[in-house]
Structure formats: C-alpha cells, structure tokens
Coordinates of C-alpha atoms in Angstrom, one line a residue:
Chain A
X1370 CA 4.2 23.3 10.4
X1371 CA 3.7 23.5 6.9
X1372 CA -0.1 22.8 4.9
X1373 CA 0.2 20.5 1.6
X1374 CA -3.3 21.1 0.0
X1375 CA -2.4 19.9 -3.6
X1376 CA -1.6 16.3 -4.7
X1377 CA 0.1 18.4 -7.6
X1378 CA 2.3 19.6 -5.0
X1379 CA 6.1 19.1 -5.7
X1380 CA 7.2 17.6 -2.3
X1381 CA 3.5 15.3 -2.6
X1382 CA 5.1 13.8 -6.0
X1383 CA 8.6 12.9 -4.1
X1384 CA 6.9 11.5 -1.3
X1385 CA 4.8 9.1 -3.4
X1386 CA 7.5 8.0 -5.1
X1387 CA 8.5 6.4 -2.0
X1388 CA 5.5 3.5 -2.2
X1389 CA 7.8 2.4 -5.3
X1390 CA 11.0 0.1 -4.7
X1391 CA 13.0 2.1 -7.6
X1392 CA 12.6 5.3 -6.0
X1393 CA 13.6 3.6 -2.4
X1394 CA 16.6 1.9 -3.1
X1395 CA 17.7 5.2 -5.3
X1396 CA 17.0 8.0 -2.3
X1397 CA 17.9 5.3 0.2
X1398 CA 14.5 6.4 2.2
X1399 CA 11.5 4.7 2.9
X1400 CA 7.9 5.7 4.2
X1401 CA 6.6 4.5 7.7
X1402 CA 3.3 4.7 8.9
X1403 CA 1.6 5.0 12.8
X1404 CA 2.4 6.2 15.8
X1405 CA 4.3 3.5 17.5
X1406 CA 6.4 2.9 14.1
X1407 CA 7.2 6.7 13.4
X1408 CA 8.1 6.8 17.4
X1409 CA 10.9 4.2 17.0
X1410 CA 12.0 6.0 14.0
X1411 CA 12.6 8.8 15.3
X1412 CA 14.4 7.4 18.4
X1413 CA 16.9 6.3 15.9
X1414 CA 17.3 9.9 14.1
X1415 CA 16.1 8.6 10.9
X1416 CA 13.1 10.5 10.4
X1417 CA 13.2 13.5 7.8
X1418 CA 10.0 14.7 7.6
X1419 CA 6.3 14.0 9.6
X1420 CA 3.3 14.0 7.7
X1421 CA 0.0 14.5 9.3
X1422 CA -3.5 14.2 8.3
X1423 CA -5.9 17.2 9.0
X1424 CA -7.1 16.7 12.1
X1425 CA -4.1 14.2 13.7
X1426 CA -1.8 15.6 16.4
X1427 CA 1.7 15.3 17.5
X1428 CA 2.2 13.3 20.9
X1429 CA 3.9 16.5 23.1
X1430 CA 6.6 14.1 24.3
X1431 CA 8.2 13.7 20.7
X1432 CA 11.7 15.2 20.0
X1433 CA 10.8 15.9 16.7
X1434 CA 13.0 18.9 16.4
X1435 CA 15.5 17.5 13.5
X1436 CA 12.4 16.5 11.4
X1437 CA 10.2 18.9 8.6
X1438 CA 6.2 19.0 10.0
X1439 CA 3.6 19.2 7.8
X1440 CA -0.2 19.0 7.9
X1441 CA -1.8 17.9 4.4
X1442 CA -5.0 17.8 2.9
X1443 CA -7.2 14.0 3.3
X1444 CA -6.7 13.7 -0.3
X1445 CA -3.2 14.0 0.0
X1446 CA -2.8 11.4 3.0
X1447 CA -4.9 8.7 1.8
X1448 CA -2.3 8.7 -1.4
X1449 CA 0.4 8.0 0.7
X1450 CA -0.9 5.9 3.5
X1451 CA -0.8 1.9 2.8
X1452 CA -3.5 0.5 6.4
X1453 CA -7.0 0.9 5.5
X1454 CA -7.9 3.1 8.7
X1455 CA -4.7 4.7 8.8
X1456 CA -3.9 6.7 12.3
X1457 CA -3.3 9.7 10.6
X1458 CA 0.4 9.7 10.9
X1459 CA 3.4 9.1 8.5
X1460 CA 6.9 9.5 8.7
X1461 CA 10.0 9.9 5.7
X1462 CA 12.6 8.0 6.8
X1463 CA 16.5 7.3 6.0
X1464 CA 17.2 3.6 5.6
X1465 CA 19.1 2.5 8.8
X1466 CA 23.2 2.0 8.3
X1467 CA 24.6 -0.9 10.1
X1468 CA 28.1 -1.8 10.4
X1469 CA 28.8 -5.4 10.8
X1470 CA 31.8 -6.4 13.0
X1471 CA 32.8 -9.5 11.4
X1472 CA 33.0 -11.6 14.8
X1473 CA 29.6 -10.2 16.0
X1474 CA 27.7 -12.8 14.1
X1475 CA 26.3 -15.2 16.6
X1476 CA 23.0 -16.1 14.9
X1477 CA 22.1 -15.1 11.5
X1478 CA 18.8 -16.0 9.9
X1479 CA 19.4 -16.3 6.0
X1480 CA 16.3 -15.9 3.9
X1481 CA 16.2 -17.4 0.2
X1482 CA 13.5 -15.7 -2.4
X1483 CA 10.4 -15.2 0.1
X1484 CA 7.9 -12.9 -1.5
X1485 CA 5.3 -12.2 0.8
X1486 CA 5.9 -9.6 2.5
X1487 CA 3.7 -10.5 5.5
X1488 CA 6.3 -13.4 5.9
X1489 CA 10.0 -11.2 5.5
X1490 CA 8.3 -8.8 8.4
X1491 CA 7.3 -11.2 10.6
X1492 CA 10.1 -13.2 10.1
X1493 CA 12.3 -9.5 11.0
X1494 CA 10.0 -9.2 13.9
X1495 CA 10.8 -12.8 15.3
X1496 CA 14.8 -12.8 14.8
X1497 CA 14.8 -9.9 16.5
X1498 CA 12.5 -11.4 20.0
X1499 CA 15.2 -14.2 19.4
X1500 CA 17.9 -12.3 19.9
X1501 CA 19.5 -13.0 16.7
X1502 CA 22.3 -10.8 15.3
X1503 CA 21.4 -9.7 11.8
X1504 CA 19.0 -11.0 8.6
X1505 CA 20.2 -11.2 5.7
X1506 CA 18.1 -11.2 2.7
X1507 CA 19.3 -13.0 -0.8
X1508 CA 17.9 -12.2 -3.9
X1509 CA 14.3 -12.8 -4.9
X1510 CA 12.7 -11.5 -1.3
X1511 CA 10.1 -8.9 -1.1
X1512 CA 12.0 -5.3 -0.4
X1513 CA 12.2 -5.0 3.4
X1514 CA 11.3 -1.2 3.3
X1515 CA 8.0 -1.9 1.5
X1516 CA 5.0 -0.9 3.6
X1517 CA 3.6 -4.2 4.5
X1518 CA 7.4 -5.3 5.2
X1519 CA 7.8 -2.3 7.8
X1520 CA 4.6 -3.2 9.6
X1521 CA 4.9 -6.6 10.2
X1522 CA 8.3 -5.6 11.4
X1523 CA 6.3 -3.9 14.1
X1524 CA 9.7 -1.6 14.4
X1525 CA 12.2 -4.5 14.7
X1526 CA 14.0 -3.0 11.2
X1527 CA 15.4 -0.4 13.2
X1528 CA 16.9 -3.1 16.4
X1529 CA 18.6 -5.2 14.2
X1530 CA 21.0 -5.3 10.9
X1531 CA 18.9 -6.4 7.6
X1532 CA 21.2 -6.6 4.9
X1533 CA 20.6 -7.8 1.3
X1534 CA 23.2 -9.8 -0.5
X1535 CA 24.2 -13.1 -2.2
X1536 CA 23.5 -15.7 -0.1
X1537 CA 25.9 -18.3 -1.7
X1538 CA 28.9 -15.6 -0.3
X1539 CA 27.2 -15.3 2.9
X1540 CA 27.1 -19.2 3.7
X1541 CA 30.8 -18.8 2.8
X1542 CA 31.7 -16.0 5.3
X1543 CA 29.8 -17.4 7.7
X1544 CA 31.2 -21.0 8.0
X1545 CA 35.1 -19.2 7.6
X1546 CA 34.1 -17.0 10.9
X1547 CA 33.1 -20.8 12.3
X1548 CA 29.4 -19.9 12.3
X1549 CA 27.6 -23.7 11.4
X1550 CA 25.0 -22.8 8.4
X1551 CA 21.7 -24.5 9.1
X1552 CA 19.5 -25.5 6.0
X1553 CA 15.7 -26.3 5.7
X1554 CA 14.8 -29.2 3.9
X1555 CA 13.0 -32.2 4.0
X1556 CA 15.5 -34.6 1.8
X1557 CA 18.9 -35.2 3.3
X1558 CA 18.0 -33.6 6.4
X1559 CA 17.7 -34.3 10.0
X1560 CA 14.6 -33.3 12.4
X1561 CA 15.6 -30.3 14.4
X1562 CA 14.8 -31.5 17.8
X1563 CA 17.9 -33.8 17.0
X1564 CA 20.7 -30.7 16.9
X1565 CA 22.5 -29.7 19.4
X1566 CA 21.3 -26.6 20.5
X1567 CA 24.4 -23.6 19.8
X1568 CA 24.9 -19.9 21.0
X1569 CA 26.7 -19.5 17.0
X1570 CA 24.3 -20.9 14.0
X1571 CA 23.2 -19.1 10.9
X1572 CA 19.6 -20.8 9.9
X1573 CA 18.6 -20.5 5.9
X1574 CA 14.8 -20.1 5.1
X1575 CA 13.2 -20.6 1.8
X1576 CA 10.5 -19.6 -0.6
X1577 CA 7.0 -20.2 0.5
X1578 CA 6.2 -23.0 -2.6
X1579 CA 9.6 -24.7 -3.1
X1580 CA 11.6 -24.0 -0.1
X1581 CA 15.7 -22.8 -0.2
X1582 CA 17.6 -23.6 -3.4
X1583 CA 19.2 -27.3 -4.3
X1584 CA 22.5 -25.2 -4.6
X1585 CA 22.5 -23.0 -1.4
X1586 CA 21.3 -26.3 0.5
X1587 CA 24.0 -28.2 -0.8
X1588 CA 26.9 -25.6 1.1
X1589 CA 25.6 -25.7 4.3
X1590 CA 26.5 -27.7 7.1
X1591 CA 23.8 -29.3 8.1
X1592 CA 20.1 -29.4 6.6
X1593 CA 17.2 -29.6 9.1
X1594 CA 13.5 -30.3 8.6
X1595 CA 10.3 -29.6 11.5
X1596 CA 8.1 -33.3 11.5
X1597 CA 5.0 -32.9 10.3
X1598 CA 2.8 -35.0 13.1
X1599 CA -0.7 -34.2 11.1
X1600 CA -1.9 -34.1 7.0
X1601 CA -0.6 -30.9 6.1
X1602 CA 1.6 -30.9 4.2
X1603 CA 4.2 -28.2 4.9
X1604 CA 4.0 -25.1 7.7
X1605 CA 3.8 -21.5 7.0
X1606 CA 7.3 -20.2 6.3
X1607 CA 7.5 -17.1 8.8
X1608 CA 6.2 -19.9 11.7
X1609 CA 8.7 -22.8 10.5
X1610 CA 11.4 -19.9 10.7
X1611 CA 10.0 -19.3 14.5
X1612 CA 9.7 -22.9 15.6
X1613 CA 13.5 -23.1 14.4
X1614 CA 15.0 -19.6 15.6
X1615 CA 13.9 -20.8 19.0
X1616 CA 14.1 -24.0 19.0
X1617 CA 18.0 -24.4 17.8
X1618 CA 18.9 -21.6 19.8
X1619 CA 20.7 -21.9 23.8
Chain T
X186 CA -22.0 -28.6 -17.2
X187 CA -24.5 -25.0 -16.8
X188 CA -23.3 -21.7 -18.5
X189 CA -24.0 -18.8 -16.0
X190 CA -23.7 -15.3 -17.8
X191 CA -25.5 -12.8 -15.8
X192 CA -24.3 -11.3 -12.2
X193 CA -28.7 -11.0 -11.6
X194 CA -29.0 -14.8 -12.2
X195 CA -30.7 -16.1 -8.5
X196 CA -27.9 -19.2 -8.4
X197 CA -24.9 -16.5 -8.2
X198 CA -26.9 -14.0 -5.8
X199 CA -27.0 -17.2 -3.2
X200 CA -23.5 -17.8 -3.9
X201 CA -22.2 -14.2 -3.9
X202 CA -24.5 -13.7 -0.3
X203 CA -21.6 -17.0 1.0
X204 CA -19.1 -14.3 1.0
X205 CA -20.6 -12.7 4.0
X206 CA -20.7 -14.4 7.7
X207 CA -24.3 -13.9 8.4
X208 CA -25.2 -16.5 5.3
X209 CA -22.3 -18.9 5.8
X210 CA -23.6 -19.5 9.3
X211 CA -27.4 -19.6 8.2
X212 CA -26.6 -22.1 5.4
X213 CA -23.7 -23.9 7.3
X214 CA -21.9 -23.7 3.5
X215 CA -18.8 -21.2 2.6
X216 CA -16.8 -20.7 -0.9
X217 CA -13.4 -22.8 -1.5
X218 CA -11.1 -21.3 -3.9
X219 CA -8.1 -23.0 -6.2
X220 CA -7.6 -25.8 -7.4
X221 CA -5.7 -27.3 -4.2
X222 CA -8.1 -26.1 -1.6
X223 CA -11.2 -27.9 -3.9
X224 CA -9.5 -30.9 -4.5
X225 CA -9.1 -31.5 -0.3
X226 CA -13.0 -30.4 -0.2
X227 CA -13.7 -32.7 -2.6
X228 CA -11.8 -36.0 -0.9
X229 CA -13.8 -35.2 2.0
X230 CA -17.1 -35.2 -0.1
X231 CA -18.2 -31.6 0.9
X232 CA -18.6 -29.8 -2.0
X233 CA -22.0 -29.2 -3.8
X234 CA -21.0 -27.0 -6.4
X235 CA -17.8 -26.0 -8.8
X236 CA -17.8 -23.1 -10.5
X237 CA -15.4 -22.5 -13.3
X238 CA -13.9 -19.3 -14.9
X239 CA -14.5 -19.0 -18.9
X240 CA -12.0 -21.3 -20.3
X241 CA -10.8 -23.3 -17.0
X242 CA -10.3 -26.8 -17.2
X243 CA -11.8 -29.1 -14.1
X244 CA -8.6 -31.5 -13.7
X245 CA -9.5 -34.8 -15.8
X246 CA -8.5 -37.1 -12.4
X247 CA -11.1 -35.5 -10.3
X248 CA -14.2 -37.4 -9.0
X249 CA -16.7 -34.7 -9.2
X250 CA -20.0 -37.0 -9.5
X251 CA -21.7 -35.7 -6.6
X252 CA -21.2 -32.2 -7.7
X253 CA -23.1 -29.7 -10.0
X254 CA -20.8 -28.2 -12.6
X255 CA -21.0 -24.6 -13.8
X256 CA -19.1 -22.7 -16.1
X257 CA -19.7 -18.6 -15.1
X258 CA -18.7 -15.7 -17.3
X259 CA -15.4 -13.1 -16.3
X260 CA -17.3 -11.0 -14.1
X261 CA -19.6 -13.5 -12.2
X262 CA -16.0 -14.9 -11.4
X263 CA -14.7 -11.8 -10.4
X264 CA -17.6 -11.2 -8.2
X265 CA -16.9 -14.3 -5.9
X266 CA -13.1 -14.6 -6.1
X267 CA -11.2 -13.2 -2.9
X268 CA -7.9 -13.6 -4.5
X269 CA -6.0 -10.7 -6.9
X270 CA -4.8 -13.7 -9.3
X271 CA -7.9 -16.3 -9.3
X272 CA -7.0 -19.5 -10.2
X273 CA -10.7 -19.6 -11.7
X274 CA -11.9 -22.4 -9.4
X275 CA -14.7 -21.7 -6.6
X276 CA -16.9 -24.3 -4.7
X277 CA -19.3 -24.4 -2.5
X278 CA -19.0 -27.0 0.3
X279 CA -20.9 -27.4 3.2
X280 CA -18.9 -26.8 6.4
X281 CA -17.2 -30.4 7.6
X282 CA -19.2 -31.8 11.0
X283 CA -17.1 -33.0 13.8
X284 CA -18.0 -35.6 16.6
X285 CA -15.5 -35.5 19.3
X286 CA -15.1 -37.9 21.6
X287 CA -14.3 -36.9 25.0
X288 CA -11.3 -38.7 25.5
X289 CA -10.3 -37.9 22.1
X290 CA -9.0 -34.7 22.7
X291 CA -5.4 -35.2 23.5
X292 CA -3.7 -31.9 22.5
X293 CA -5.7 -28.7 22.3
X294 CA -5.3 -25.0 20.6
X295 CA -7.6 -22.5 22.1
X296 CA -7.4 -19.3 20.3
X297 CA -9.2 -16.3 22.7
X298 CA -10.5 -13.3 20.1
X299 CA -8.0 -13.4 17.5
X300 CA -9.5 -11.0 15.0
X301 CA -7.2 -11.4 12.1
X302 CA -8.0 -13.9 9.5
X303 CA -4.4 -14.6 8.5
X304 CA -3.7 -15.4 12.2
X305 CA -6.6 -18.0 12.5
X306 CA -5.8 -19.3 9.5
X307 CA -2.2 -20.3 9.6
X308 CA -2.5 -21.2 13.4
X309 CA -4.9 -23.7 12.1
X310 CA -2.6 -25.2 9.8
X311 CA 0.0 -25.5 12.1
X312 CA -1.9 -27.2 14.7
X313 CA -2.6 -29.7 12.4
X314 CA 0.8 -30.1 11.6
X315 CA 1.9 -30.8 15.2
X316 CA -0.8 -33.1 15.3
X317 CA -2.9 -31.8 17.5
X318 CA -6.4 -33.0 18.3
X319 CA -8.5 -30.0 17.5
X320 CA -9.3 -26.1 17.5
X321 CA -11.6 -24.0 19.6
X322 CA -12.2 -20.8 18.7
X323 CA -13.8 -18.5 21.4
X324 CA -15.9 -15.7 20.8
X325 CA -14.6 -12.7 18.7
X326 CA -12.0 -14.6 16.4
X327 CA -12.2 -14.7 12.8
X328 CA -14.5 -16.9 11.1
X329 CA -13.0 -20.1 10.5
X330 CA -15.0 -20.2 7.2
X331 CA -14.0 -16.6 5.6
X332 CA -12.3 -16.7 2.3
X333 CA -9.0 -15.5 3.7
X334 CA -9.3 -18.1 6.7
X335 CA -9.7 -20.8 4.5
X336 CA -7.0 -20.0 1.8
X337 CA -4.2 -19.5 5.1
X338 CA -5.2 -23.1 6.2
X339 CA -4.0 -24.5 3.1
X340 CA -6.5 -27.2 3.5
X341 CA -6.1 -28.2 7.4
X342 CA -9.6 -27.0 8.3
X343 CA -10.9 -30.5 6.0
X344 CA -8.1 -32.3 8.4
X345 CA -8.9 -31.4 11.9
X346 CA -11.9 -30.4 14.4
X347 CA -12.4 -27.0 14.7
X348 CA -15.3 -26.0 16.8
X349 CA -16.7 -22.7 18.2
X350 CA -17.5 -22.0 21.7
X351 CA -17.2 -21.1 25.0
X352 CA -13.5 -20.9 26.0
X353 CA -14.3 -20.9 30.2
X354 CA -16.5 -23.7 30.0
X355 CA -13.9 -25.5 28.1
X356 CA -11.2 -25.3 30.1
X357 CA -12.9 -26.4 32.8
X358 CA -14.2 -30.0 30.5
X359 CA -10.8 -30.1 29.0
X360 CA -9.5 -30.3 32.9
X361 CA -12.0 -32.4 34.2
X362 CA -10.8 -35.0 31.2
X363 CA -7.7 -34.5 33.0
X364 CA -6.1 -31.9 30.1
X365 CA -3.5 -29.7 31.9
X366 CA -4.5 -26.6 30.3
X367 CA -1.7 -23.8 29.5
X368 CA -2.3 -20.2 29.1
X369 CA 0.2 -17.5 27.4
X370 CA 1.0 -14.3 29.5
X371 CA 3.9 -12.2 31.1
X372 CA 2.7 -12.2 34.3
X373 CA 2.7 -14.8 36.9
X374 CA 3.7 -17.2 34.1
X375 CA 7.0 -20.1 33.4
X376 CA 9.5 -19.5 30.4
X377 CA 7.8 -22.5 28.4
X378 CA 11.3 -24.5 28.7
X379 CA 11.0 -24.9 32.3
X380 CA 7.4 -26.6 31.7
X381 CA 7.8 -30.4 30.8
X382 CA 7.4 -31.4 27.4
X383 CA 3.6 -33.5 27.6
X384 CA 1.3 -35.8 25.4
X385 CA -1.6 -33.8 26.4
X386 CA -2.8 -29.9 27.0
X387 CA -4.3 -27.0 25.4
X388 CA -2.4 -24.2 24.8
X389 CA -4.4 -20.8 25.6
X390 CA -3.4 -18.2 23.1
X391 CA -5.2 -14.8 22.9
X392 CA -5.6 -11.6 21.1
X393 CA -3.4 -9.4 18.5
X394 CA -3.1 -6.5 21.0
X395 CA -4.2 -7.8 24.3
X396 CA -3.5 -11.1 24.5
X397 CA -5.3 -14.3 26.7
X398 CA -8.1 -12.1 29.1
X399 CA -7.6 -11.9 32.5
X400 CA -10.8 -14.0 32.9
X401 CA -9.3 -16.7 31.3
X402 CA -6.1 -16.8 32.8
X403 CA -7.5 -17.5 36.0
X404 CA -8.1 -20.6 35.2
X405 CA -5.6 -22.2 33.6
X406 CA -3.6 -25.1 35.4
X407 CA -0.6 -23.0 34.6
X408 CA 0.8 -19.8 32.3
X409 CA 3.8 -19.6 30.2
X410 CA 5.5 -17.4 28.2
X411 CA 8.2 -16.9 25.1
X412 CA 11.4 -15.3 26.3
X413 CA 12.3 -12.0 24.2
X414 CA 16.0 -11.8 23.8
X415 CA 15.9 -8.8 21.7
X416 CA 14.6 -5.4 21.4
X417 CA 11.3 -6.3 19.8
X418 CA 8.0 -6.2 22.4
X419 CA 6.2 -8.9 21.2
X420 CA 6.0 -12.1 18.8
X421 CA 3.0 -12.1 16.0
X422 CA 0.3 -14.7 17.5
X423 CA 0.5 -17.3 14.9
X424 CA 4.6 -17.6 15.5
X425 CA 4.4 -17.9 19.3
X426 CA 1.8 -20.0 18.7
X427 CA 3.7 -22.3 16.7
X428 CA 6.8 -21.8 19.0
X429 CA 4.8 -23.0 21.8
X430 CA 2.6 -25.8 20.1
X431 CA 6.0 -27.8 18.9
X432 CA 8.1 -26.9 22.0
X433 CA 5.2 -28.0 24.2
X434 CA 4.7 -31.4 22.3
X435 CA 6.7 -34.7 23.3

C-alpha cells in the first residue's frame, strides 16, 4: 500500500485525467467509484489500481492481488471522486472487451443521441434485468464510461456488451442476421401492445427532446409508439425504453 | 413590470426562503422554472409571481393578468435558479388543491419513502401518462414541490392529484372502495404477467435501497414482481415503476 499526499503527484495527474472523455477513450480506462461497483470490477479482472481515502478499508474477502493499493490524502480523493458523500473507495479500471458472435444477437437495444447520462445508465442497467444481448450506442450519447454513466449502470457495464458505432450500419446488420429493428415514434407507428411479442428484436431509442432520427426511423422494420392515456405529453426516455424492453419481449 | 436589483431586497429573501421545504410547506407556494413548466402553472391559474432574468422576454401569447411581473438582476436570478443553464424564468405558484372523490380513484401509484427527487419526479409523470387517477406519497419521499421534483415532472404535477399521507391507512380506504391493491417485492410475490391486466388498483412501490416495508406488504391484496433475466440485481424505481404501471393497465 502506497500513500499519495500531493495532488502534484505524477500518478494523481494521470488519474484525474480519467474524469475527461479524451483521456478515456485514449488509455481505454475509466474511473469507478464504491464498494459494490469496484467489487464487480474486479470480479471481471479489470481493475488496475484501488484508491482509498485515509481512513477507508479494504473488505478482507477481495482478491485484489493483480491490482496497485494506495491510500491518499482527503485532498487528493475528493478530486477524483464524482458522489457527494463518496464511500471512500475508487477503482482504475480497463474498459471491458467483448466479442460479438454475430448470431448471438437476440435483443439489442439501439440508442440514438441521448445525453443524459442518468438516462444511457439506467437504460444499461434495465437491458441488462431484461436479458437483452448487447447496447449499442450511435453517435451523439453521453460516453458510457463517464461517472454518472457507470453509476446508474449500478455494474450492469461489466454483464453485458456496450458498443458504440453507427447506427444506420447496425439496423443493416441486424435485419441481414434476421433480427426485426423496432423504431420509437409516434407518426407512422403502431402502439406496442399491438406487436407480437419475439425472442429476436433490436428496439431503437431516441434523444430525450426529439426522439430517434427521420432517417434511422425510416430503415427499420417496424416503428412503435407507448399511448399516452393522460396530458403529458411524452414519458421519460430511460422508462419508455423499460416499458418497451419488457413489454415486446417473450 | 418591477426592477429588483439587490439580493437584501425583502421580496427576494421570501422567495429565495421557497427553495427550502420548511417555507414551501408553511406558505403552501414553491418556485416553477422555464418557460414550459410556467406556461402549465399559468393555464392552471397558480402562479402569483414571474420573475425574469435581465433581458428575458415573457412570451407575447401569455395571459399573465393575474400575475405580478418583475424583472431581477443576474445574481438575484442566479440565487433562485436550480438549473446549471437557466432559462431565466422563475414563478411562484401556490401548490394546486385536489378534491378527490372517493369513487374517483380508479388507478393508484403509492410511492413508500422514495428519497430521490428524480425518482418522484419522473414516476409522477409517468403516472400521468398511463392515466392514472392520482399519487400518494407516504412519509419520507421527496417533496413533490422541490425544484428538481418539479422540473422531472415536466408539468404532470398541474395534471394529476398528488397527495401526502399515510400509506397503511390508505390501503386499507383504497380496499374498502373495492381497489385491489398491489405491492412490489421478491418474496411471496406473482411475476406481474401472471396477474390479470385490471381497470382499477394501486401499485405499491417502495424505496431506492429497500424497497415496499414489510409493514406494508402485509397488507396488500397481492405482491408482484419484475422478472430479472440478466445479471443485474435490481431495476431503478421509476423504470419498474413504469414497467408495472402500463403492464398492469387494461
């Protein structure tokens, strides 16, 4: 166990790098804060080093033998930690790797240019209670390995695949594999309660103010909308993508 | 229209003092921000007064005879804005009154000590889009009329009851008016798919951490839960409760 007193410290200056997207998507690691997160990390080997505050200590039972310790000055942790009454605790992580076997698709939920991130980990969190196969994130969504992201993830960003790419493609490769792409929208669409329920269906998401694109909507199968029964006028993005996950789903 | 420069003025000490619980209760008013949120607050004739950033236009359509007008410098804003990116709108409204008549009450959310305004917020807004009847908070939840509470109902606390109060002693009038009432827990409860889809209940749903209490559970007509087909241990409140309030719903 090593003691960081200095925020001028070299290894203090990588670390809060990390907070930043650039320096996450060019060291391919990303922070992750509190015991039960840190835990699940390091069940899936990614963690590199453990930072605690002064004062916080290891649970015995961890296998943290393949990770760097160190204790660091209050200073130092409230810097790096994101919560507001942190638990003391945060890890340096490797971004999972996950190798998609084309056939193992089954359900796939598609998410176009949502910026909350609040939303993206909640939305993580629920694909993965619904058994779903993999996210996929087009461009324009907040960067899954943000702090918020990871916490509302509650550790589901190390069950399932999130990959980033261009969602246009992804529609494509999904209906060739026979997958039937889902759209939300409320022209041109039919309510979901309508559908046939599947065991293979991708489901496409949109931003929070003006839903998924004209253009991704108009290659999907099949464009779905949740009735609104009351006066508001739309439904929170992470619970329209939960009434839908389960509700299409066998 | 008034000009309000000073933060020590005794007009924006009463309205700063609306950011705290303790005066919203004691005053029955609470602070609407943005343009959207004021405009609903203003259809339902609740506002008393609009205050307006330095060089923020009131919207030429709006009806705003009943209400004072004040224009407030930068940092009087500042001071009573919850959001990062003010839209430089405020009012103060008083909070909406409810009469509900017993039979009235069709289809129910009761939310047991749900502590995080988000949550409240957007399960508010989705009860109101599934068309329910009303909202009962029980002791220990948010305050409905909290600035973050507020923004996340995107107006559905104007659109729908939502009252305070003992959650036992509703349960039991909501079953006496002959309201099956449905709690959420993993224990001794139904997948909700095997429950038949009804035009009236109240769905139970409880806590961040611990869900529904025991208490309460007792006595429900019956308890159901969400099936986790994945790895993850739970679903985020406001999802399951939106999962449950439109899968629940004929």
């Amino acid at each position: 166990m090593k003691y960081i007193e200095s925020m001028q410290n070299t290894r203090v200056k990588q670390w809060k790098k990390l907070l930043g997207k650039k320096e996450r998507d060019k060291s391919r690691k990303f922070l992750v804060e509190g015991f039960h997160l840190v835990e699940e990390a390091l069940k899936n080997g990614l963690v590199e080093d453990i930072i605690l505050k002064e004062g916080t200590d290891l649970p015995v039972k961890w296998d943290v033998e393949l990770a760097d310790l160190f204790t660091v000055h209050n200073e130092v942790f409230a810097a790096l930690a994101d919560t507001d009454t942190p638990q003391g605790i945060i890890a340096v992580c490797h971004k999972p790797r996950f190798e998609l076997e084309e056939g193992s698709l089954e359900t796939v939920l598609l998410i176009d240019r949502v910026q909350d991130p609040g939303n993206i980990g909640t939305m993580i969190r629920t694909a993965d209670a619904a058994g779903f196969s993999a996210v996929i994130l087009g461009d324009g969504c907040a960067d899954p390995y943000s702090p918020k992201v990871v916490r509302s993830t509650q550790g589901s960003l190390f069950h399932l695949p999130i990959l980033k790419g261009n969602l246009g493609d992804w529609i494509e490769r999904l209906q060739t594999g026979g997958v039937k792409v889902l759209g939300t929208a409320l022209q041109g669409a039919k309510p979901y309660r309508e559908i046939e329920r599947a065991d293979r269906f991708a489901l496409l998401v949109g931003n929070e103010g003006s839903g998924v694109s004209t253009e991704l909507l108009q290659k999907t199968d099949q464009n779905v909308y949740i009735p609104i029964y009351g006066k508001s006028e739309s439904l929170n993005v992470a619970v329209a993508a939960g009434i839908l996950m389960y509700g299409l789903k066998n």
